[in-house]
Coordinates of C-alpha atoms and ligand atoms in Angstrom, one line a residue:
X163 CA 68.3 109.9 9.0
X164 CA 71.1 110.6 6.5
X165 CA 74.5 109.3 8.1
X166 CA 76.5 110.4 4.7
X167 CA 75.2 113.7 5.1
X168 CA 78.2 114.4 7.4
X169 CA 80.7 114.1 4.7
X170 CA 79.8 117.1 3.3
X171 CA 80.0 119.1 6.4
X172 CA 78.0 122.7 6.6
X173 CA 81.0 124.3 7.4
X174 CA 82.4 123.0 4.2
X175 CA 79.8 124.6 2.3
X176 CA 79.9 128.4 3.6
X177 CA 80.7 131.3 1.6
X178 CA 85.0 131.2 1.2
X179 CA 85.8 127.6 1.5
X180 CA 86.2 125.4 -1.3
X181 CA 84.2 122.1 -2.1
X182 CA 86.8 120.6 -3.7
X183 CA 89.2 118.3 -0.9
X184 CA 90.2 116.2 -3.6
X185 CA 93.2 117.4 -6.4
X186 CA 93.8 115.8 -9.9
X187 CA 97.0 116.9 -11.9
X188 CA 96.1 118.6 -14.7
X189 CA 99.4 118.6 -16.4
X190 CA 99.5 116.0 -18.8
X191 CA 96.7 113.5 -19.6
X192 CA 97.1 109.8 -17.9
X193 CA 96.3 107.3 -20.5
X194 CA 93.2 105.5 -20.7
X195 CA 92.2 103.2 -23.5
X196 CA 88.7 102.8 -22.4
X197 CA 86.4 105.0 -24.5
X198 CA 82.7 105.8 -23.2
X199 CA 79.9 108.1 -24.5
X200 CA 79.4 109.7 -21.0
X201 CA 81.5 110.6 -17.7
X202 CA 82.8 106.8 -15.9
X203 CA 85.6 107.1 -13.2
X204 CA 87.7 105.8 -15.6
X205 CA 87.4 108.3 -18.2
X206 CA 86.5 111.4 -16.1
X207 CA 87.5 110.9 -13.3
X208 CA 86.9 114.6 -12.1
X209 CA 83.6 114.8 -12.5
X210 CA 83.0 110.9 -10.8
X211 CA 85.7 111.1 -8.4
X212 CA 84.5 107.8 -6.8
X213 CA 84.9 104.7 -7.9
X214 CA 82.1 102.4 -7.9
X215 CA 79.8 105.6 -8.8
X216 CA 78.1 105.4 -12.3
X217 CA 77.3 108.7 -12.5
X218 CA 78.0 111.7 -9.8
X219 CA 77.1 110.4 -6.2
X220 CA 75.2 107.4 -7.1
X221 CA 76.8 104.1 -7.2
X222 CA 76.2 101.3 -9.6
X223 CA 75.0 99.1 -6.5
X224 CA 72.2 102.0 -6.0
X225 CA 71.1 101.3 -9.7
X226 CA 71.0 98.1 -9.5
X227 CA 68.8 98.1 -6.0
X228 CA 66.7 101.0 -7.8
X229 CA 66.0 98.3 -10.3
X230 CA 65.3 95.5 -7.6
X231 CA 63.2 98.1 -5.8
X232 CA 60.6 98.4 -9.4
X233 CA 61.0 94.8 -9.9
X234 CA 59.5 93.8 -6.6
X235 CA 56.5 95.9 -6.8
X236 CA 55.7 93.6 -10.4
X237 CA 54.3 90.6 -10.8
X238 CA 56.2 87.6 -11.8
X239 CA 56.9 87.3 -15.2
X240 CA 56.5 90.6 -16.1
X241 CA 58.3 93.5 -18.6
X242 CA 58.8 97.1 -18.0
X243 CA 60.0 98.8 -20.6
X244 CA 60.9 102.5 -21.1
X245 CA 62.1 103.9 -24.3
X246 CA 64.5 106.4 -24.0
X247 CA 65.1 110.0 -25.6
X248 CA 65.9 110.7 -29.0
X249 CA 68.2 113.8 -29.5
X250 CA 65.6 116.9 -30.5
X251 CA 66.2 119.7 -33.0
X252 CA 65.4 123.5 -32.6
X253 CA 65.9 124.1 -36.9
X254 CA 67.7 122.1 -39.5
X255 CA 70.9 121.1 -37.4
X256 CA 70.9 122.6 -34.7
X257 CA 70.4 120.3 -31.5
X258 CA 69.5 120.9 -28.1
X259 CA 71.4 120.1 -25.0
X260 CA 70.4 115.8 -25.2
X261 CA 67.8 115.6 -22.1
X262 CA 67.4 111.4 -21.4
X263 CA 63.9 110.0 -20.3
X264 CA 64.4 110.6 -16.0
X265 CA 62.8 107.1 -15.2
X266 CA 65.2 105.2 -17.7
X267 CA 68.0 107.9 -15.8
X268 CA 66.9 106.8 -12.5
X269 CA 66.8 103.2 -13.4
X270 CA 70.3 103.0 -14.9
X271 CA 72.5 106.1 -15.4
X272 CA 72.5 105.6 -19.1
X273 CA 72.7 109.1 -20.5
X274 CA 73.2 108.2 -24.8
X275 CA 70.0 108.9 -26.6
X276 CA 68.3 106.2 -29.2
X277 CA 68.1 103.8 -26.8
X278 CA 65.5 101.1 -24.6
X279 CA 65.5 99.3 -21.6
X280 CA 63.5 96.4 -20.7
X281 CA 63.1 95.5 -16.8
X282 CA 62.6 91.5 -17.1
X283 CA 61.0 89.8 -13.8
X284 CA 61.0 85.7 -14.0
X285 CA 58.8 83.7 -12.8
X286 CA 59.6 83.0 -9.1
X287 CA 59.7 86.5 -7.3
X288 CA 62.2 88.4 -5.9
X289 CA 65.5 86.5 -6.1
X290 CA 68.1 89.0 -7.8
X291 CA 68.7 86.8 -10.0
X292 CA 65.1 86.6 -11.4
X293 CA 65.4 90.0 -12.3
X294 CA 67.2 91.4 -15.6
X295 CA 68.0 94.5 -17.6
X296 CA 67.9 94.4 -20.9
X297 CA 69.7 97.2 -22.8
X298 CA 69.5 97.8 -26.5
X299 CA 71.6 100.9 -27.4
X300 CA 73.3 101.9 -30.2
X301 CA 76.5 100.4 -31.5
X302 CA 79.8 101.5 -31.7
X303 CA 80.4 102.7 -35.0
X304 CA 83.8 104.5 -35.6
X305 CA 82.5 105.9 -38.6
X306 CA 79.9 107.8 -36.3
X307 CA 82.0 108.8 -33.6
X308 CA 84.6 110.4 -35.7
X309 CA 82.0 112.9 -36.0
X310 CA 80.4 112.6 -32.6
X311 CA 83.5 111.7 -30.5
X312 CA 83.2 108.2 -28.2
X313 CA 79.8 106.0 -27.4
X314 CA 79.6 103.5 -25.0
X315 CA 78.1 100.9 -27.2
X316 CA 77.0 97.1 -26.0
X317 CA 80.3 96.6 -24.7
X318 CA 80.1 99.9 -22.2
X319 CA 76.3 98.9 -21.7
X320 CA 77.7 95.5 -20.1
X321 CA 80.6 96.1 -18.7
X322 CA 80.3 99.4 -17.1
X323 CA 75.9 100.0 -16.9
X324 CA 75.8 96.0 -15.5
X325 CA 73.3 95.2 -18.0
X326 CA 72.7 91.3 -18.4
X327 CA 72.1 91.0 -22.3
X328 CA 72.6 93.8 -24.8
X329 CA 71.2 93.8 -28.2
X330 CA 71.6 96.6 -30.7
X331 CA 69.3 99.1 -30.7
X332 CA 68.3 98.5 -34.2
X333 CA 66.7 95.2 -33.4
X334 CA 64.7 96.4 -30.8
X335 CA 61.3 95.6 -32.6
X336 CA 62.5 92.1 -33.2
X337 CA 64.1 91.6 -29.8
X338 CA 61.2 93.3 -27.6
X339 CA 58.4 91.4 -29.9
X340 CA 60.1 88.0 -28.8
X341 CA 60.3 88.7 -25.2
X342 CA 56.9 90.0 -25.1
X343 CA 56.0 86.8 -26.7
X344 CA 57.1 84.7 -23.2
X345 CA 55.8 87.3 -20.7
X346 CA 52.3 87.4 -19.1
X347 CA 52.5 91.4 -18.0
X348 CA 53.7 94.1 -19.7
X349 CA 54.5 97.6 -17.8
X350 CA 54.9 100.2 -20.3
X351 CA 53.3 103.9 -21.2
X352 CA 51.9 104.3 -24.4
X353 CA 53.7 106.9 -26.4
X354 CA 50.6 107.8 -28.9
X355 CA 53.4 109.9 -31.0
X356 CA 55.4 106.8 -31.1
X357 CA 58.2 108.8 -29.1
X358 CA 60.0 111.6 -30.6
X359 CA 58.6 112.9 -33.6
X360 CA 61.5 115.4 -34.2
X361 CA 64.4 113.0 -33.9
X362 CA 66.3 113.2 -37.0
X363 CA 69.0 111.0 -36.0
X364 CA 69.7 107.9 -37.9
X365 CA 69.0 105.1 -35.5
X366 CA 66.1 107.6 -34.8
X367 CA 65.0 105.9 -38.0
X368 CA 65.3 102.1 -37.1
X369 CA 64.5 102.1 -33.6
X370 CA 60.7 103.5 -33.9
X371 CA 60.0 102.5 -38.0
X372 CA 60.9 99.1 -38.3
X373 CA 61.2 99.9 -42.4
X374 CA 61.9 96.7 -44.5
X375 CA 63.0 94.7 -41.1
X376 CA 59.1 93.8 -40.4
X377 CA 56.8 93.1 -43.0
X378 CA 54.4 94.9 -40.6
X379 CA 56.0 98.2 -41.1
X380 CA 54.6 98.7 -37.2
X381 CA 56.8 101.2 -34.9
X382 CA 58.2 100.2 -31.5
X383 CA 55.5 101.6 -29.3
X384 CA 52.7 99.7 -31.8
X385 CA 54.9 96.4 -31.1
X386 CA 54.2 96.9 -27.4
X387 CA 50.9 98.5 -27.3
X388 CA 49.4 95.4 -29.5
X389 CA 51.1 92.7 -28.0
X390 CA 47.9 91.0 -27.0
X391 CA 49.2 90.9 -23.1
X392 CA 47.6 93.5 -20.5
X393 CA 49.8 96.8 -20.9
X394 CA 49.9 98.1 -17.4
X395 CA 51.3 101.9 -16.4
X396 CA 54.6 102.2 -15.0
X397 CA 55.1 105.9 -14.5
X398 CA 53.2 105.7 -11.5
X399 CA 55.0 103.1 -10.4
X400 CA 59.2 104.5 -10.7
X401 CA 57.2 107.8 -9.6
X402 CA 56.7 106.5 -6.3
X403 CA 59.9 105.3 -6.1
X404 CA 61.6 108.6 -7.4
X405 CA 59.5 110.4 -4.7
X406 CA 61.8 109.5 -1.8
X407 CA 65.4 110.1 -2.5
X408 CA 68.2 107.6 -1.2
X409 CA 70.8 109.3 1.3
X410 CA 73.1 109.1 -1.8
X411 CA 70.8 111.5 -3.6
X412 CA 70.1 113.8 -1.1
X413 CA 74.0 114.5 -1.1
X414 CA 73.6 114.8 -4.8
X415 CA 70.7 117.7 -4.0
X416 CA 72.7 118.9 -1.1
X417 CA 75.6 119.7 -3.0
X418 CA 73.3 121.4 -5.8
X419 CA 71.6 123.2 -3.6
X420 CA 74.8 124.7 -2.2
X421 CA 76.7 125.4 -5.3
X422 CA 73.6 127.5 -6.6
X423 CA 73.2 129.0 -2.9
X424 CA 76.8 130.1 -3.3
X425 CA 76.4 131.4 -6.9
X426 CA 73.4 133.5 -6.0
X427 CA 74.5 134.8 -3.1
X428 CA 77.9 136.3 -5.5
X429 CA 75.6 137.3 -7.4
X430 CA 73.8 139.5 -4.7
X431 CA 77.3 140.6 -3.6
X432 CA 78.1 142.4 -7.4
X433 CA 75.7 145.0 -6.5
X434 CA 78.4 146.4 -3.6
X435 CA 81.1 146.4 -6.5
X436 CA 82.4 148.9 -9.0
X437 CA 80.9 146.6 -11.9
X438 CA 77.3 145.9 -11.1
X439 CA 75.6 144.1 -13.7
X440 CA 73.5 146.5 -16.0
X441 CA 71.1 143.6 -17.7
X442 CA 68.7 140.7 -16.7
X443 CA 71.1 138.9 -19.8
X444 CA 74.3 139.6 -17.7
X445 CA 73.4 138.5 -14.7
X446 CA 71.2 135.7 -15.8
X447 CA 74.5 134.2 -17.9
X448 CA 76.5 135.0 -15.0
X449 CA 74.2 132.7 -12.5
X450 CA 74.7 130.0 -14.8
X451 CA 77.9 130.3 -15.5
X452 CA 79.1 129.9 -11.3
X453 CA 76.8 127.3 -11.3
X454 CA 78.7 125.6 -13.3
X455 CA 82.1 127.0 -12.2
X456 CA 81.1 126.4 -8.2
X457 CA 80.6 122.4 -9.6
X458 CA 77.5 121.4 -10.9
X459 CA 76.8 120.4 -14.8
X460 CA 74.6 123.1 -16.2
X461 CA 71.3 125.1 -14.8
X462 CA 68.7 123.1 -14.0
X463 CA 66.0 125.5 -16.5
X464 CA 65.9 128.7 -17.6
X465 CA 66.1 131.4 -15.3
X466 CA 63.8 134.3 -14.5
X467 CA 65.9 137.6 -13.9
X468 CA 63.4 140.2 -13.0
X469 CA 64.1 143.7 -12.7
X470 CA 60.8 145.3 -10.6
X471 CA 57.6 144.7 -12.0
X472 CA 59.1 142.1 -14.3
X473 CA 58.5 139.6 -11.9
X474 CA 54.8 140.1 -11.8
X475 CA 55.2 137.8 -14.7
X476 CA 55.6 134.4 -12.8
X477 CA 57.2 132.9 -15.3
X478 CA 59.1 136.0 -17.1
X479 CA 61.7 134.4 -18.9
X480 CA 62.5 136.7 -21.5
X481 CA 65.0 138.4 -19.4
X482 CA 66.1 141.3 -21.6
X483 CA 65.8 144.3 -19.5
X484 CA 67.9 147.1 -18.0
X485 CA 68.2 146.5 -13.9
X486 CA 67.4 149.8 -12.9
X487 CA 69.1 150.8 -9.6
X488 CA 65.9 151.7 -7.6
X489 CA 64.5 148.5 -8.2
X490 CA 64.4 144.7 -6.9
X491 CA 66.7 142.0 -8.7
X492 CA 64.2 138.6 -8.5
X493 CA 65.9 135.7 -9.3
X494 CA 64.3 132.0 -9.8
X495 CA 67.3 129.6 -10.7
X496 CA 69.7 127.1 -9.9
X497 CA 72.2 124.6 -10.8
X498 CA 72.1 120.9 -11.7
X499 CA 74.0 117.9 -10.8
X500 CA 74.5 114.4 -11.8
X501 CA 71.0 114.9 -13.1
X502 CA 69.1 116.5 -10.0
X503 CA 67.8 120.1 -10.1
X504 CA 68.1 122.9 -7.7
X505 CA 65.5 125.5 -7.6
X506 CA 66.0 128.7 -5.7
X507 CA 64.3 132.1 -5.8
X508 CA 65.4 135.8 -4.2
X509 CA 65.2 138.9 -4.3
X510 CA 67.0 141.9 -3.7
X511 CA 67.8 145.7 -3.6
X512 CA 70.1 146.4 -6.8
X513 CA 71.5 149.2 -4.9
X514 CA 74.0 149.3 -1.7
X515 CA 71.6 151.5 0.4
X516 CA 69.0 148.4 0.5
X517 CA 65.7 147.8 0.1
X518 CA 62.8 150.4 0.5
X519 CA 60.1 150.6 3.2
X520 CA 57.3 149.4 1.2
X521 CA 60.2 146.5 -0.9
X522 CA 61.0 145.5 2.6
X523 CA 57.2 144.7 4.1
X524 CA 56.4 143.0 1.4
X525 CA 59.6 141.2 1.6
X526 CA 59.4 140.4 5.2
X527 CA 55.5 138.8 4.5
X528 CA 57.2 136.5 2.2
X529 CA 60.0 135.4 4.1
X530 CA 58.1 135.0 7.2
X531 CA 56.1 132.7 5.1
X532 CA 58.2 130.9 4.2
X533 CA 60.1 129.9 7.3
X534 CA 56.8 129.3 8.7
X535 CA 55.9 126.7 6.1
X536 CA 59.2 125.1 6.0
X537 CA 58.7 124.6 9.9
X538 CA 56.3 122.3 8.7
X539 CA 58.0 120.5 6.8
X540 CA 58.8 117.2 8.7
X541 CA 56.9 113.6 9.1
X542 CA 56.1 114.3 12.6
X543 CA 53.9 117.1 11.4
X544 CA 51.7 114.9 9.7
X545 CA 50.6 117.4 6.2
X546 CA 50.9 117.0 2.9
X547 CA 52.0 119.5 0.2
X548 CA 48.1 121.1 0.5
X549 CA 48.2 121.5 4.0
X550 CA 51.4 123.5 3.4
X551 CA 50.3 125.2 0.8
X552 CA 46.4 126.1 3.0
X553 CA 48.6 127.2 5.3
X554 CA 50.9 129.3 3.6
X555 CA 47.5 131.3 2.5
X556 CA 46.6 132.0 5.5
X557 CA 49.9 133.5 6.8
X558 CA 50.1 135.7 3.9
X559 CA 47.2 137.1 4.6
X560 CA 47.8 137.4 8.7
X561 CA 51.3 139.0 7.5
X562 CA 50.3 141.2 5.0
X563 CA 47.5 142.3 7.5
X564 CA 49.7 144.0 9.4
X565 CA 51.2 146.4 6.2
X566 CA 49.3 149.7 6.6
X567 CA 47.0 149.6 3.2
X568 CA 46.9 146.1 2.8
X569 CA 44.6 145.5 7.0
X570 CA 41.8 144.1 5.0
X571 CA 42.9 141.6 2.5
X572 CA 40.7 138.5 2.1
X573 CA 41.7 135.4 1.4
X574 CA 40.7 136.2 -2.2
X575 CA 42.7 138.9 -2.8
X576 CA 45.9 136.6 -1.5
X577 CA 44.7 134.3 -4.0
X578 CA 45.2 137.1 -6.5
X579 CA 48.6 138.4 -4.9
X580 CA 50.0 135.0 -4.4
X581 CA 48.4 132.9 -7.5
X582 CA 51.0 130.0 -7.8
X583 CA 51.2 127.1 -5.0
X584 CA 53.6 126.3 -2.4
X585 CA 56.1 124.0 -4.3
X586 CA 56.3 120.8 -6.0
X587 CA 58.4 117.6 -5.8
X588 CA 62.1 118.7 -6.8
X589 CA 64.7 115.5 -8.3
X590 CA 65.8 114.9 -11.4
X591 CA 62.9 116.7 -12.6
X592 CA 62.6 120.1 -11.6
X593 CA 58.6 120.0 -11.1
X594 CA 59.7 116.4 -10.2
X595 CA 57.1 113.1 -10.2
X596 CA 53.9 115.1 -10.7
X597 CA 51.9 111.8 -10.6
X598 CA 52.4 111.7 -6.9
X599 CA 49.6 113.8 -5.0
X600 CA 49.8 116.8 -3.3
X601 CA 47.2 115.6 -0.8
X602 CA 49.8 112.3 0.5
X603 CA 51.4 112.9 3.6
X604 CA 55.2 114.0 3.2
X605 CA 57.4 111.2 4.5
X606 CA 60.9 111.5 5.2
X607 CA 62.9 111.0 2.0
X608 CA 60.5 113.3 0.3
X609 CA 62.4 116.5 -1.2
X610 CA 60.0 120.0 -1.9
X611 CA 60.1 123.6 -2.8
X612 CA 58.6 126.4 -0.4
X613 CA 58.0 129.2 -2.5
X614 CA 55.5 131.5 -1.4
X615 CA 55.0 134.4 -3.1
X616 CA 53.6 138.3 -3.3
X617 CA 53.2 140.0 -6.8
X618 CA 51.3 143.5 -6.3
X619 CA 49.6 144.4 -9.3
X620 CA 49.7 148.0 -11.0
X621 CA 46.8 148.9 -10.2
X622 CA 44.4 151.0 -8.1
X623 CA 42.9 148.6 -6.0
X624 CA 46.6 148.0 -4.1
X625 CA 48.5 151.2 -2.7
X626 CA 50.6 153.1 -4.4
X627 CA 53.7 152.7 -3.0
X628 CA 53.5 148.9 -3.4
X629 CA 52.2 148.6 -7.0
X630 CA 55.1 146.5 -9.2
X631 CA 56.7 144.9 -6.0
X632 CA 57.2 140.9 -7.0
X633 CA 58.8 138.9 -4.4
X634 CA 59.4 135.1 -3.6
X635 CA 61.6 133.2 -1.2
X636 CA 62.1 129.7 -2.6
X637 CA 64.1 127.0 -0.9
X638 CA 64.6 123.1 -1.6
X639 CA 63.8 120.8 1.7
X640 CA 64.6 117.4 1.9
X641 CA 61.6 115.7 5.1
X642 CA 63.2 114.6 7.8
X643 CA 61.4 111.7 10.5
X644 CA 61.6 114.9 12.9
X645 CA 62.4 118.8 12.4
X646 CA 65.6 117.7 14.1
X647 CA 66.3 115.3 10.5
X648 CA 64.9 117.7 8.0
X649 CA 67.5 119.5 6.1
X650 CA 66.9 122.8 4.1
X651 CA 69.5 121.8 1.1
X652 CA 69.6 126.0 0.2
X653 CA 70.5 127.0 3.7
X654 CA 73.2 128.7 2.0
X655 CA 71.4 130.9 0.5
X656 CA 71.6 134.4 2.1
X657 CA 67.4 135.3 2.8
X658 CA 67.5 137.5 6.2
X659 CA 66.9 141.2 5.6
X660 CA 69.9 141.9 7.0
X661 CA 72.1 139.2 5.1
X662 CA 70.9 141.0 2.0
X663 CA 71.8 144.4 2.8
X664 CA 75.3 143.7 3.8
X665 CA 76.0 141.6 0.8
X666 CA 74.4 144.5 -1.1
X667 CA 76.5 147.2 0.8
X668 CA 79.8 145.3 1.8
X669 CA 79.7 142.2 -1.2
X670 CA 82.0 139.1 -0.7
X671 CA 85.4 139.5 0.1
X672 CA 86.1 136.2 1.1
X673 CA 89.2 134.7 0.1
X674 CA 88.9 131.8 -2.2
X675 CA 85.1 132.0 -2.9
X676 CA 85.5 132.3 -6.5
X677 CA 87.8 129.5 -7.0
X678 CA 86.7 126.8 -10.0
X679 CA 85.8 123.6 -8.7
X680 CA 87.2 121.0 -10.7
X681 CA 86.5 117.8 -8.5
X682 CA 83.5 117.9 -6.1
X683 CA 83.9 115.2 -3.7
X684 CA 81.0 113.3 -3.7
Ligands
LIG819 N1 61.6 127.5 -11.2 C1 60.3 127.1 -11.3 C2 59.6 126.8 -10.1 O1 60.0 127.4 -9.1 O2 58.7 126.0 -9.9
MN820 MN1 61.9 128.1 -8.9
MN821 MN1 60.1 125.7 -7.7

């Protein structure tokens, strides 16, 4: 299914042996006049390693086909536009990490904020060259970028993001209104805030109030939304297409999943050494600091690190407790690279003699689960995300039936133990392209979460021993045509009872495993 697959051998990716095959000198800095506002080859080449690539893994070619892809599902003479992300504030001036709109991501690798693209389609189908991108981003300004250090600019958006006109972002209302004017179909989704509210950057200012510009004083999203053409969705639309990832982008996940497999797995091993961590904090900054050190970019969202009962709260996130010794570590996290999210849960002993009876029947319910469900997981099978997650009810309740206090559950009562679903979509969104329904048949392509769960509440209906257990076993799957073709992209991740217990008792001694990746090749 996935020729390039191979590249990145298994073997390559096992605890003690090092992504990296590639080696930059890091001894003095090779010149490079070009200047961009994001990682190129030729400015970074460390991070995209391969020329040709626009941003990690993904090749300008694969934009550019993404983009044909869209286009051929329009009409003729049709628009899509997507406005891009705005930099947002938490207080006064302080920013958050700059997150771009995914579809205008996926569509062309364009990671500066303040900026729109516009998906033209001409009038006689699907020749290439009947199909153009229109980028309006900001300009370069050197004034600017003394402060904020190099942005692409038209020029980068040309030459480097293959756009075929640029325009500066500031004239978007002027520039969108006149090729609206010559179009018959618009594709575009109303943003009834008129985008992002918070913004307080400057071009923030021209690009959605068109001020004294337009006598009509109307924003960017009012210019398209009363257009007087039909204004279509197109969320659904790149949401189909996001739903089944290229070969290049299941590398991408691959390689995510197996840097954050490696990272939690080290994590696991801490509790065999003389420095254990003490604090959800630690360990939670630890995670995402060998996610980063093992390769990828930054986590993909905020952990949860959940000492005992703490992870009765599905979504704990405030992770500021003690790890006390006698109880389960549950971890949900993972990395992200070149834009695409790993998402991996475990849970384990935080002490070197393992995990208790009553930790370890609950555990084994959940694991079973879950290698039950992701047997499933291939086209041949015919189910969709429902059937897994039907199914993944019903073994619960078959597995926990067989726990001494627990003979009788009904399906009711799993509803209450295990109250989330299955999974979800996983991409470039970590609950990627919810648009797409859980009731469609997986195809192969299609990347999911299994994550069932069992949180045992503190109370008397459930035995004693059992009350404050949380457990879930999450992995990433990318469907294969066959079992044979489907590949479980956290199959690094240690999840057998008896993996656990020796990384618990013996941790990693593995020579090399905590090596920095500098260049991943992909
Ligand atoms: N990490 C959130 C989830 O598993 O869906
Ligand atoms: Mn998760
Ligand atoms: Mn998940």
């Amino acid at each position: 299914m996935h020729p390039i697959i191979s590249r990145i051998s298994t073997a390559g990716l096992r605890l003690g042996s090092n992504f990296s095959k590639r080696s930059i000198s890091v001894k003095t800095r090779p010149k490079v006049d070009i200047k961009l506002g994001q990682p190129t080859f030729e400015t970074r080449p460390h991070i995209i390693p391969q020329p040709g690539n626009l941003t990690p893994g993904i090749s300008a070619l694969e934009y550019f086909n993404r983009r044909l892809k869209l286009a051929a599902q329009l009409p003729d003479n049709s628009l899509a536009i997507i406005i891009g992300n705005s930099v947002q504030y938490s207080s006064g001036a302080v920013f958050y990490d700059f997150q771009q709109n995914n579809d205008f991501y996926y569509l062309t690798g364009w990671l500066e904020p303040d900026s729109v693209m516009v998906l033209e389609k001409k009038g006689t189908g699907s020749r290439d060259e009947d199909v153009a991108l229109h980028m309006l981003v900001p300009p370069n300004d050197p004034q600017r970028e003394q402060w904020e250090g190099a942005k692409s600019g038209l020029e980068g958006a040309y030459e480097f993001f293959n756009a075929d006109y640029v325009e500066d972002i500031s004239k978007a209302p002027v520039y969108i209104r006149k090729l609206l004017s010559s179009t018959s179909n618009v594709f575009y989704d109303n943003q009834s805030n008129g985008g992002h509210l918070t913004s307080k950057s400057s071009t923030f200012k021209l690009f959605f109030n068109l001020g004294g510009t337009d006598s009509k004083n109307q924003t960017l999203n009012d210019v398209i939304m009363n257009c007087g053409k039909p204004v279509n969705p197109l969320k659904k639309l790149v949401a189909l297409q996001r739903s089944v990832k290229s070969p290049a982008e299941i590398e991408v996940m691959y390689a995510a999943g197996q840097i954050s497999s490696r990272a939690i797995n080290k994590a696991m091993g801490q509790v065999a050494t003389t420095a254990p961590f003490r604090t959800e904090k630690t360990l939670a900054k630890y995670l995402e600091y060998q996610f980063v050190k093992g390769g990828c970019d930054r986590q993909a969202y905020i952990p949860v690190v959940a000492s005992g009962s703490n992870a009765l709260g599905i979504h704990y996130t405030r992770n500021d407790d003690i790890l006390y010794e006698d109880e389960t570590v549950f971890v949900d996290a993972g990395g992200k690279l070149g834009g695409y999210c790993a998402d991996i849960s475990r849970t384990w002993p935080n002490s070197s003699n393992g995990f208790s009876e009553p930790q370890k029947d609950i555990y084994s319910a959940v694991l079973n689960t879950n290698k039950a469900c992701i047997d499933l997981c291939d086209e041949s099978q015919n189910c969709s995300l429902h059937d897994i997650h039907e199914f993944s009810v019903s073994t619960l309740k078959k597995e926990l039936s067989n726990i001494t206090g627990f003979q009788h559950v009904t399906a009711a009562d799993v509803r209450q133990l295990y109250p989330h679903y299955i999974g979800h979509h996983l991409g470039l969104d970590l609950h990627d392209v919810p648009s797409v329904s859980r009731f469609d048949k997986l195809k192969e392509g299609n990347v999911i979460t299994i994550e069932p769960g069992l949180y045992i509440p503190e109370t008397d209906a459930w035995p004693k021993l059992f009350r404050g257990i949380g457990v879930r076993v999450e992995d990433d799957i990318a469907i294969g045509k066959t079992a044979g073709e489907t590949i479980n992209l956290t199959s690094g991740c240690v999840k057998e009872i008896a993996g656990i217990e020796s990384l618990v008792s013996k941790g990693i001694t593995t020579p090399g495993i905590d090596d920095e990746v500098v260049v991943l090749d992909i």
